[in-house]
Structure formats: C-alpha cells, structure tokens
Coordinates of C-alpha atoms in Angstrom, one line a residue:
M865 CA 22.3 2.4 6.6
E866 CA 22.6 3.5 10.2
K867 CA 20.1 6.2 9.6
L868 CA 17.7 3.6 8.1
K869 CA 18.1 1.4 11.2
L870 CA 17.4 4.4 13.5
Q871 CA 14.3 5.2 11.5
I872 CA 13.1 1.6 11.7
N873 CA 13.7 1.4 15.5
L874 CA 11.8 4.6 16.0
I875 CA 8.8 3.4 14.0
Q876 CA 8.8 0.1 15.8
T877 CA 8.8 1.9 19.2
L878 CA 5.9 4.1 18.1
C879 CA 4.0 1.1 16.9
L880 CA 4.4 -0.5 20.3
H881 CA 2.9 2.6 21.9
K882 CA 0.0 2.3 19.4
K883 CA 0.8 5.6 17.8
I884 CA 1.1 4.1 14.4
Q885 CA -1.2 1.4 13.1
K886 CA 0.5 -1.9 12.1
F887 CA -0.7 -1.6 8.6
S888 CA 0.8 1.9 8.1
L889 CA 4.1 0.6 9.7
L890 CA 4.3 -2.2 7.1
I891 CA 3.8 0.1 4.2
F892 CA 6.2 2.7 5.5
L893 CA 8.9 0.1 6.3
C894 CA 8.5 -1.4 2.8
S895 CA 9.0 2.0 1.3
L896 CA 12.0 2.8 3.5
I897 CA 13.7 -0.4 2.4
F898 CA 13.2 0.3 -1.2
F899 CA 14.3 3.9 -0.9
S900 CA 17.6 2.6 0.6
K901 CA 18.3 0.3 -2.3
T902 CA 17.2 2.4 -5.3
S903 CA 17.2 5.8 -6.8
C904 CA 13.8 6.4 -5.1
S905 CA 15.5 8.5 -2.4
T906 CA 13.9 11.6 -3.9
L907 CA 10.4 10.2 -3.5
S908 CA 8.3 11.0 -0.5
F909 CA 4.7 10.9 0.7
N910 CA 2.9 14.2 -0.1
F911 CA 5.8 15.2 -2.4
Y912 CA 3.7 17.9 -3.9
G913 CA 2.5 19.3 -0.6
L914 CA 4.1 22.7 -1.2
S915 CA 4.5 22.9 -5.0
C916 CA 1.0 21.6 -5.9
P917 CA -1.0 20.8 -2.7
T918 CA -4.1 19.6 -4.6
A919 CA -2.2 17.5 -7.1
E920 CA -3.5 14.1 -5.9
L921 CA -7.0 15.4 -5.5
M922 CA -7.0 16.7 -9.1
V923 CA -5.9 13.3 -10.4
K924 CA -8.5 11.5 -8.3
N925 CA -11.3 13.7 -9.5
T926 CA -10.3 13.3 -13.1
V927 CA -10.1 9.5 -12.7
R928 CA -13.4 9.4 -10.8
S929 CA -15.2 11.3 -13.5
A930 CA -13.9 9.1 -16.3
S931 CA -14.7 5.9 -14.4
S932 CA -18.2 7.0 -13.7
M933 CA -18.8 7.5 -17.4
D934 CA -16.9 4.4 -18.6
P935 CA -16.8 1.4 -16.2
T936 CA -13.9 -0.1 -18.2
I937 CA -11.6 2.7 -17.2
P938 CA -10.4 1.2 -13.8
G939 CA -9.2 -2.0 -15.4
K940 CA -7.5 -0.1 -18.3
L941 CA -5.7 2.3 -16.0
L942 CA -4.5 -0.5 -13.7
R943 CA -3.2 -2.5 -16.7
L944 CA -1.5 0.6 -18.1
F945 CA 0.4 1.1 -14.9
F946 CA 1.6 -2.5 -14.9
H947 CA 2.8 -2.2 -18.5
D948 CA 4.6 1.0 -17.7
C949 CA 6.4 -0.2 -14.6
F950 CA 7.6 -3.5 -16.0
V951 CA 9.4 -1.8 -19.0
E952 CA 11.9 0.9 -18.1
G953 CA 10.3 1.3 -14.7
C954 CA 7.5 3.5 -13.5
D955 CA 8.4 6.5 -15.7
A956 CA 5.5 7.0 -18.1
S957 CA 7.5 5.7 -21.0
I958 CA 4.4 3.8 -22.1
L959 CA 2.7 7.1 -22.9
L960 CA 5.2 8.3 -25.5
E961 CA 3.9 8.2 -29.0
G962 CA 5.8 7.5 -32.2
N963 CA 7.3 4.7 -34.3
G964 CA 9.4 2.3 -32.3
T965 CA 8.0 3.3 -28.9
E966 CA 6.7 0.9 -26.2
R967 CA 3.2 2.1 -27.1
S968 CA 3.6 1.0 -30.7
D969 CA 4.4 -2.6 -29.8
P970 CA 1.6 -5.1 -30.7
A971 CA 1.6 -6.3 -27.1
N972 CA 0.5 -2.8 -26.0
K973 CA -2.0 -2.1 -28.8
S974 CA -4.9 -3.1 -26.6
L975 CA -3.9 -0.8 -23.7
G976 CA -6.4 2.0 -22.9
G977 CA -6.9 4.9 -20.5
F978 CA -4.4 7.2 -22.2
S979 CA -6.9 10.0 -22.6
V980 CA -7.7 10.0 -18.8
I981 CA -4.0 10.5 -18.0
E982 CA -3.8 13.3 -20.6
N983 CA -6.9 15.0 -19.2
A984 CA -5.4 14.9 -15.7
K985 CA -2.2 16.3 -17.0
R986 CA -3.9 19.2 -18.7
V987 CA -5.7 20.2 -15.5
L988 CA -2.5 20.0 -13.6
E989 CA -0.6 22.1 -16.1
I990 CA -3.2 24.9 -15.7
F991 CA -2.9 25.0 -11.9
C992 CA 0.7 23.7 -11.4
P993 CA 2.6 24.0 -14.7
S994 CA 5.7 21.8 -15.2
T995 CA 5.4 20.4 -11.7
V996 CA 3.6 17.0 -11.6
S997 CA 5.1 14.2 -13.6
C998 CA 3.1 12.0 -15.9
A999 CA 4.7 9.0 -14.1
D1000 CA 3.1 10.1 -10.9
I1001 CA -0.2 10.6 -12.6
V1002 CA -0.2 7.1 -13.9
A1003 CA 0.7 5.7 -10.5
L1004 CA -1.9 7.7 -8.7
A1005 CA -4.6 6.9 -11.2
A1006 CA -3.9 3.2 -10.8
R1007 CA -4.0 3.6 -7.0
D1008 CA -7.3 5.5 -7.2
V1009 CA -9.2 3.1 -9.5
V1010 CA -8.5 0.2 -7.1
E1011 CA -10.2 2.3 -4.3
F1012 CA -13.1 3.3 -6.6
A1013 CA -13.7 -0.3 -7.4
G1014 CA -14.0 -1.3 -3.8
G1015 CA -10.3 -2.1 -3.0
P1016 CA -8.0 -0.6 -0.4
N1017 CA -6.8 3.0 -0.3
V1018 CA -3.1 2.8 -0.6
Q1019 CA -0.7 5.6 0.2
I1020 CA 2.2 5.8 -2.3
P1021 CA 5.2 8.1 -2.4
T1022 CA 5.4 10.5 -5.3
G1023 CA 8.2 12.5 -7.0
R1024 CA 8.8 10.2 -10.0
R1025 CA 10.4 11.8 -13.0
D1026 CA 9.3 11.0 -16.6
G1027 CA 11.6 8.9 -18.7
R1028 CA 13.0 9.9 -22.0
I1029 CA 13.5 6.4 -23.4
S1030 CA 10.7 4.3 -24.9
L1031 CA 11.6 1.4 -27.2
T1032 CA 9.4 -1.3 -28.6
T1033 CA 12.4 -3.7 -28.4
N1034 CA 12.2 -3.5 -24.6
V1035 CA 8.6 -4.6 -24.3
R1036 CA 8.5 -8.3 -24.9
P1037 CA 11.5 -9.3 -22.7
N1038 CA 10.0 -7.5 -19.8
I1039 CA 6.3 -8.2 -19.6
V1040 CA 4.4 -11.3 -18.6
D1041 CA 2.5 -13.0 -21.4
T1042 CA -0.8 -14.6 -20.7
S1043 CA 0.6 -18.0 -21.9
F1044 CA 3.6 -17.9 -19.6
T1045 CA 4.5 -20.9 -17.3
M1046 CA 5.1 -20.3 -13.6
D1047 CA 8.9 -20.4 -14.1
Q1048 CA 8.7 -17.8 -16.8
M1049 CA 6.7 -15.5 -14.6
I1050 CA 8.9 -16.0 -11.6
N1051 CA 11.9 -15.1 -13.8
I1052 CA 10.4 -11.8 -14.9
F1053 CA 9.4 -10.9 -11.3
T1054 CA 12.7 -11.9 -9.9
I1055 CA 14.5 -9.7 -12.4
K1056 CA 12.4 -6.8 -11.2
G1057 CA 13.2 -7.5 -7.6
L1058 CA 9.7 -8.8 -6.8
S1059 CA 9.0 -12.1 -5.0
I1060 CA 6.8 -15.1 -5.8
D1061 CA 4.3 -13.7 -3.2
D1062 CA 4.2 -10.4 -5.2
L1063 CA 3.4 -12.4 -8.3
V1064 CA 0.4 -14.0 -6.7
I1065 CA -0.8 -10.8 -5.0
L1066 CA -0.4 -8.5 -8.1
S1067 CA -2.0 -11.1 -10.3
G1068 CA -5.1 -10.2 -8.2
A1069 CA -5.4 -7.1 -10.5
H1070 CA -7.3 -9.5 -12.8
T1071 CA -10.2 -9.2 -10.5
I1072 CA -11.2 -6.2 -12.6
G1073 CA -10.8 -5.4 -16.3
S1074 CA -11.3 -7.4 -19.5
A1075 CA -9.3 -9.2 -22.1
H1076 CA -9.5 -9.8 -25.8
C1077 CA -10.4 -13.2 -27.0
N1078 CA -7.1 -13.9 -28.7
A1079 CA -5.4 -13.7 -25.3
F1080 CA -6.9 -17.0 -24.2
S1081 CA -8.7 -18.6 -27.2
D1082 CA -5.9 -21.1 -27.7
R1083 CA -7.1 -22.9 -24.5
F1084 CA -10.0 -24.4 -26.4
R1085 CA -11.2 -24.9 -30.0
V1086 CA -14.5 -24.9 -31.8
D1087 CA -14.4 -26.2 -35.4
T1088 CA -16.6 -25.0 -38.3
N1089 CA -19.2 -27.6 -37.4
G1090 CA -19.5 -26.3 -33.8
N1091 CA -17.7 -29.2 -32.2
F1092 CA -16.0 -28.1 -29.0
T1093 CA -12.5 -29.4 -27.9
L1094 CA -11.0 -28.4 -24.5
I1095 CA -7.2 -28.0 -25.2
D1096 CA -6.2 -26.9 -21.7
P1097 CA -7.4 -29.3 -19.1
S1098 CA -6.8 -26.8 -16.3
L1099 CA -9.8 -24.8 -17.5
D1100 CA -13.3 -25.7 -16.3
K1101 CA -15.1 -27.2 -19.3
A1102 CA -18.4 -25.4 -18.6
Y1103 CA -16.6 -22.1 -18.3
A1104 CA -14.7 -22.8 -21.5
T1105 CA -17.9 -23.5 -23.3
E1106 CA -19.4 -20.2 -22.1
L1107 CA -16.2 -18.5 -23.4
T1108 CA -16.8 -20.0 -26.8
K1109 CA -20.2 -18.2 -26.9
Q1110 CA -18.6 -14.9 -26.1
C1111 CA -15.7 -15.6 -28.6
P1112 CA -17.4 -17.4 -31.5
A1113 CA -15.4 -19.2 -34.1
G1114 CA -14.5 -17.0 -37.0
A1115 CA -15.1 -13.7 -35.1
A1116 CA -12.5 -11.0 -34.8
T1117 CA -10.9 -12.3 -31.6
S1118 CA -8.6 -9.3 -31.4
T1119 CA -11.6 -6.9 -31.0
I1120 CA -14.1 -8.9 -28.8
T1121 CA -13.4 -8.6 -25.0
V1122 CA -14.4 -10.8 -22.1
K1123 CA -14.5 -9.9 -18.4
N1124 CA -11.5 -11.2 -16.5
D1125 CA -13.7 -12.1 -13.5
P1126 CA -17.0 -13.6 -14.5
Q1127 CA -18.6 -13.2 -11.1
T1128 CA -17.8 -9.6 -9.9
P1129 CA -16.1 -8.0 -12.9
Q1130 CA -16.3 -4.4 -11.7
L1131 CA -15.4 -5.0 -8.1
F1132 CA -11.9 -5.1 -6.7
D1133 CA -12.3 -8.1 -4.4
N1134 CA -10.9 -11.6 -3.8
Q1135 CA -13.2 -13.3 -6.2
Y1136 CA -10.3 -13.7 -8.6
Y1137 CA -8.8 -16.3 -6.3
K1138 CA -12.1 -18.1 -5.8
D1139 CA -12.3 -18.3 -9.6
L1140 CA -8.9 -19.9 -9.7
I1141 CA -9.9 -22.6 -7.3
E1142 CA -12.9 -23.3 -9.5
H1143 CA -10.6 -23.6 -12.5
K1144 CA -12.0 -20.4 -14.0
G1145 CA -8.9 -18.4 -14.5
L1146 CA -9.2 -16.7 -17.8
F1147 CA -5.5 -16.9 -18.8
Q1148 CA -3.1 -19.8 -18.7
S1149 CA -0.9 -17.5 -16.5
D1150 CA -3.8 -17.3 -14.0
S1151 CA -4.5 -21.0 -13.9
V1152 CA -1.0 -22.0 -13.1
L1153 CA -1.1 -20.0 -9.8
F1154 CA -3.5 -22.6 -8.4
N1155 CA -2.0 -25.6 -10.1
D1156 CA 1.6 -24.9 -8.9
V1157 CA 2.5 -26.1 -5.4
R1158 CA 4.6 -22.9 -4.9
T1159 CA 1.6 -20.6 -5.1
K1160 CA -1.4 -22.8 -4.5
E1161 CA -1.5 -22.2 -0.7
K1162 CA -1.4 -18.4 -1.1
V1163 CA -4.2 -18.5 -3.7
M1164 CA -6.3 -20.5 -1.2
K1165 CA -5.5 -18.1 1.6
F1166 CA -6.6 -15.0 -0.3
A1167 CA -9.8 -16.8 -1.5
N1168 CA -10.8 -17.1 2.1
D1169 CA -9.4 -13.8 3.4
Q1170 CA -10.2 -10.6 1.5
D1171 CA -8.8 -8.4 4.2
G1172 CA -5.6 -10.3 4.1
F1173 CA -5.5 -9.9 0.3
F1174 CA -6.1 -6.2 0.6
R1175 CA -3.3 -5.8 3.2
S1176 CA -0.9 -7.8 1.0
W1177 CA -2.0 -5.9 -2.2
S1178 CA -1.2 -2.5 -0.5
Q1179 CA 2.4 -3.6 0.3
S1180 CA 3.0 -5.2 -3.2
F1181 CA 1.5 -2.2 -5.0
V1182 CA 3.9 0.1 -3.2
R1183 CA 6.8 -2.2 -4.3
L1184 CA 5.5 -2.2 -7.9
S1185 CA 5.3 1.6 -7.9
L1186 CA 9.0 1.9 -7.0
L1187 CA 10.3 -0.1 -9.9
G1188 CA 13.0 1.7 -12.0
V1189 CA 11.9 5.2 -10.7
K1190 CA 13.8 8.0 -12.4
S1191 CA 15.1 10.9 -10.4
G1192 CA 17.1 14.1 -11.0
E1193 CA 18.7 14.4 -14.4
D1194 CA 17.7 10.8 -15.3
G1195 CA 14.2 12.1 -16.0
E1196 CA 12.1 15.2 -16.5
V1197 CA 8.6 16.5 -15.9
R1198 CA 6.9 16.5 -19.3
T1199 CA 4.4 19.2 -20.2
S1200 CA 2.6 16.8 -22.4
C1201 CA 2.6 13.1 -21.5
S1202 CA 2.8 11.8 -25.1
V1203 CA 6.1 13.6 -26.0
I1204 CA 9.4 14.4 -24.3
N1205 CA 10.1 18.0 -23.7

C-alpha cells in the first residue's frame, strides 16, 4: 500500500508539472487501484513488448479487416467482451466450445465475432506461439472496434491468462437481461465491483450493434388483425410502431435483428443517450436509465457532452477489462481459443 501511495504521489506531481495529461493520469490511477485489490498485479501496459512486440498491432489489423468487410463486427466483438467479463471474469471462457459451456447457453446463442478472435489467434500463433492469451485478444479487439467506430482510443493493460472453467450454469446469474429493472442491474454491477456510474457509462455500448426482435418485442403487441398496443409506456409510440414494421407479427423474432441506435447505428458516439431522452431506448434496461432518478442526470449529461462520455467510457472500460482476471497457475495461454490446452 505504501508503494501504491508513493506511485500516486509521483504521478500527481508529474501531472502538476504538465508532464502527464490529466486524462492519462485518470486511466493510470484507475488501473493502479484495481491492481492493488485484485490478482491483476501481473498485468501491465505493453505486456508483450519483449515477447511479441507487434501483438496489439496484429490484433488491430485483423479486427480492422473483418470490420471493413462486415459492419456488424464492431457491435458483435464489443458484446462478446461484455459477456466474457461478466461471467468468470475477462478470461476468454466464453470462447470455449462444448456441451455445458457458457457459449452453449441460450443467452449466448446470438453472440458473434468468434471467427475474428480465432483468426487473430492463428496469426499470433505463427509469429509468437503460445504467448498471447485469447483473453487479451478479446479485450484488445473490443477496445479497437470502439476506436474504429469513432470512439476513444483506450490504453488497457495486458497479460491476462485464459480460464479453464466455462459453465452454462454461471451465465444467467451474472449477466444483465434486457428486461432487468434498475435494482437488478445495480445488483449485478455491485457484485462485480462496478458502480452505478459504470452502469450508465458502459450501457453506452448500445450506441452500436443490433439486437434480435425477441429481446424487446414484449414491450408492444400487434394482433393478427394488425392492431397495435403499446405495453411499455416508457417507449415512444411512434418508435414502437416503427419497430413493429421491422419485427412483424408471426415472423421469426429470434432471427430478425434491429439496430440498437436508430440514428447513428455504426458510430460510437453519444447518440444513445439522446435516444434515451427521446424515449427511444430499444430495451427496457435502456429506458430505465432515463426514467430512474439515480441515473437520469448522468444520461442527460452524456447526451450533451460527447467528450465527457468518451472520457468516462475510457475509465469504465479499463475497470471492466480487469474483472476476474486470471494470472499465474489460475490460467493458461491457449493455443486454440475454443479449447483448453
């Protein structure tokens, strides 16, 4: 702890002398605090500087190529990262295949982007065999797609190990469902050591990506005669009517997808929060952020301050990336991301 205090004092002094930007200071202090409380002490910035100097570049190039060919990739990789970190921590347990694994749970059946991670791993295994973990690839890929979509470039520590445990029974108790109330979401985030501010900030990931109709179709109803009924009054009626056209009654709602953000679906920006103010949050779990007094002010702040959202996102993303990190004998570096060694 004394060492941590000395490090913080040193950084604050440098900041006063303008040798470190305030933004970098916040990110670094955030990381220091988490390192002191978790098993993340083995993580560091540029962890692969000696063992695989171009590791992050190889991941970035693979992700950039995939995103340029398929505009849905950024949203898929960002969602994949969230689902990985909230269950068993950021350890690539979501990538393991087989009966009874996290990946086999119905809540994860709609996840995508797995092939991008595997492609990046194959490249890394050629140039740096048994060196870069799948957990780091997932984290770096999520970081990179945000930047590619117009969001901030976030520096994150690396050195995560891949987990060996992946159980479907661990999925539902640990992830946020789209129908959750505010209290239910706060409970999940609190268990993970994340704050209510982190909840609002990280929900901003819904500014890109898409969702299947069955994730929100219970908020309205259209009968066989075409008569429309708005079930959730927190949803804008005109927006709900538009959603019924994209998710027609009788269609396979588990296969049709709708953009999370109807305005700028491929840009990582603050439009998500503007949508919430206009009652156009796609999920019930989105809408409650504006309807609840505990989070409404933060939503309004980000709707009017994209730079502020980006700064906050960078800090919360680092915190997310440190959840349940494995180190040493608690994990391994898989040679293939879909199976343990």
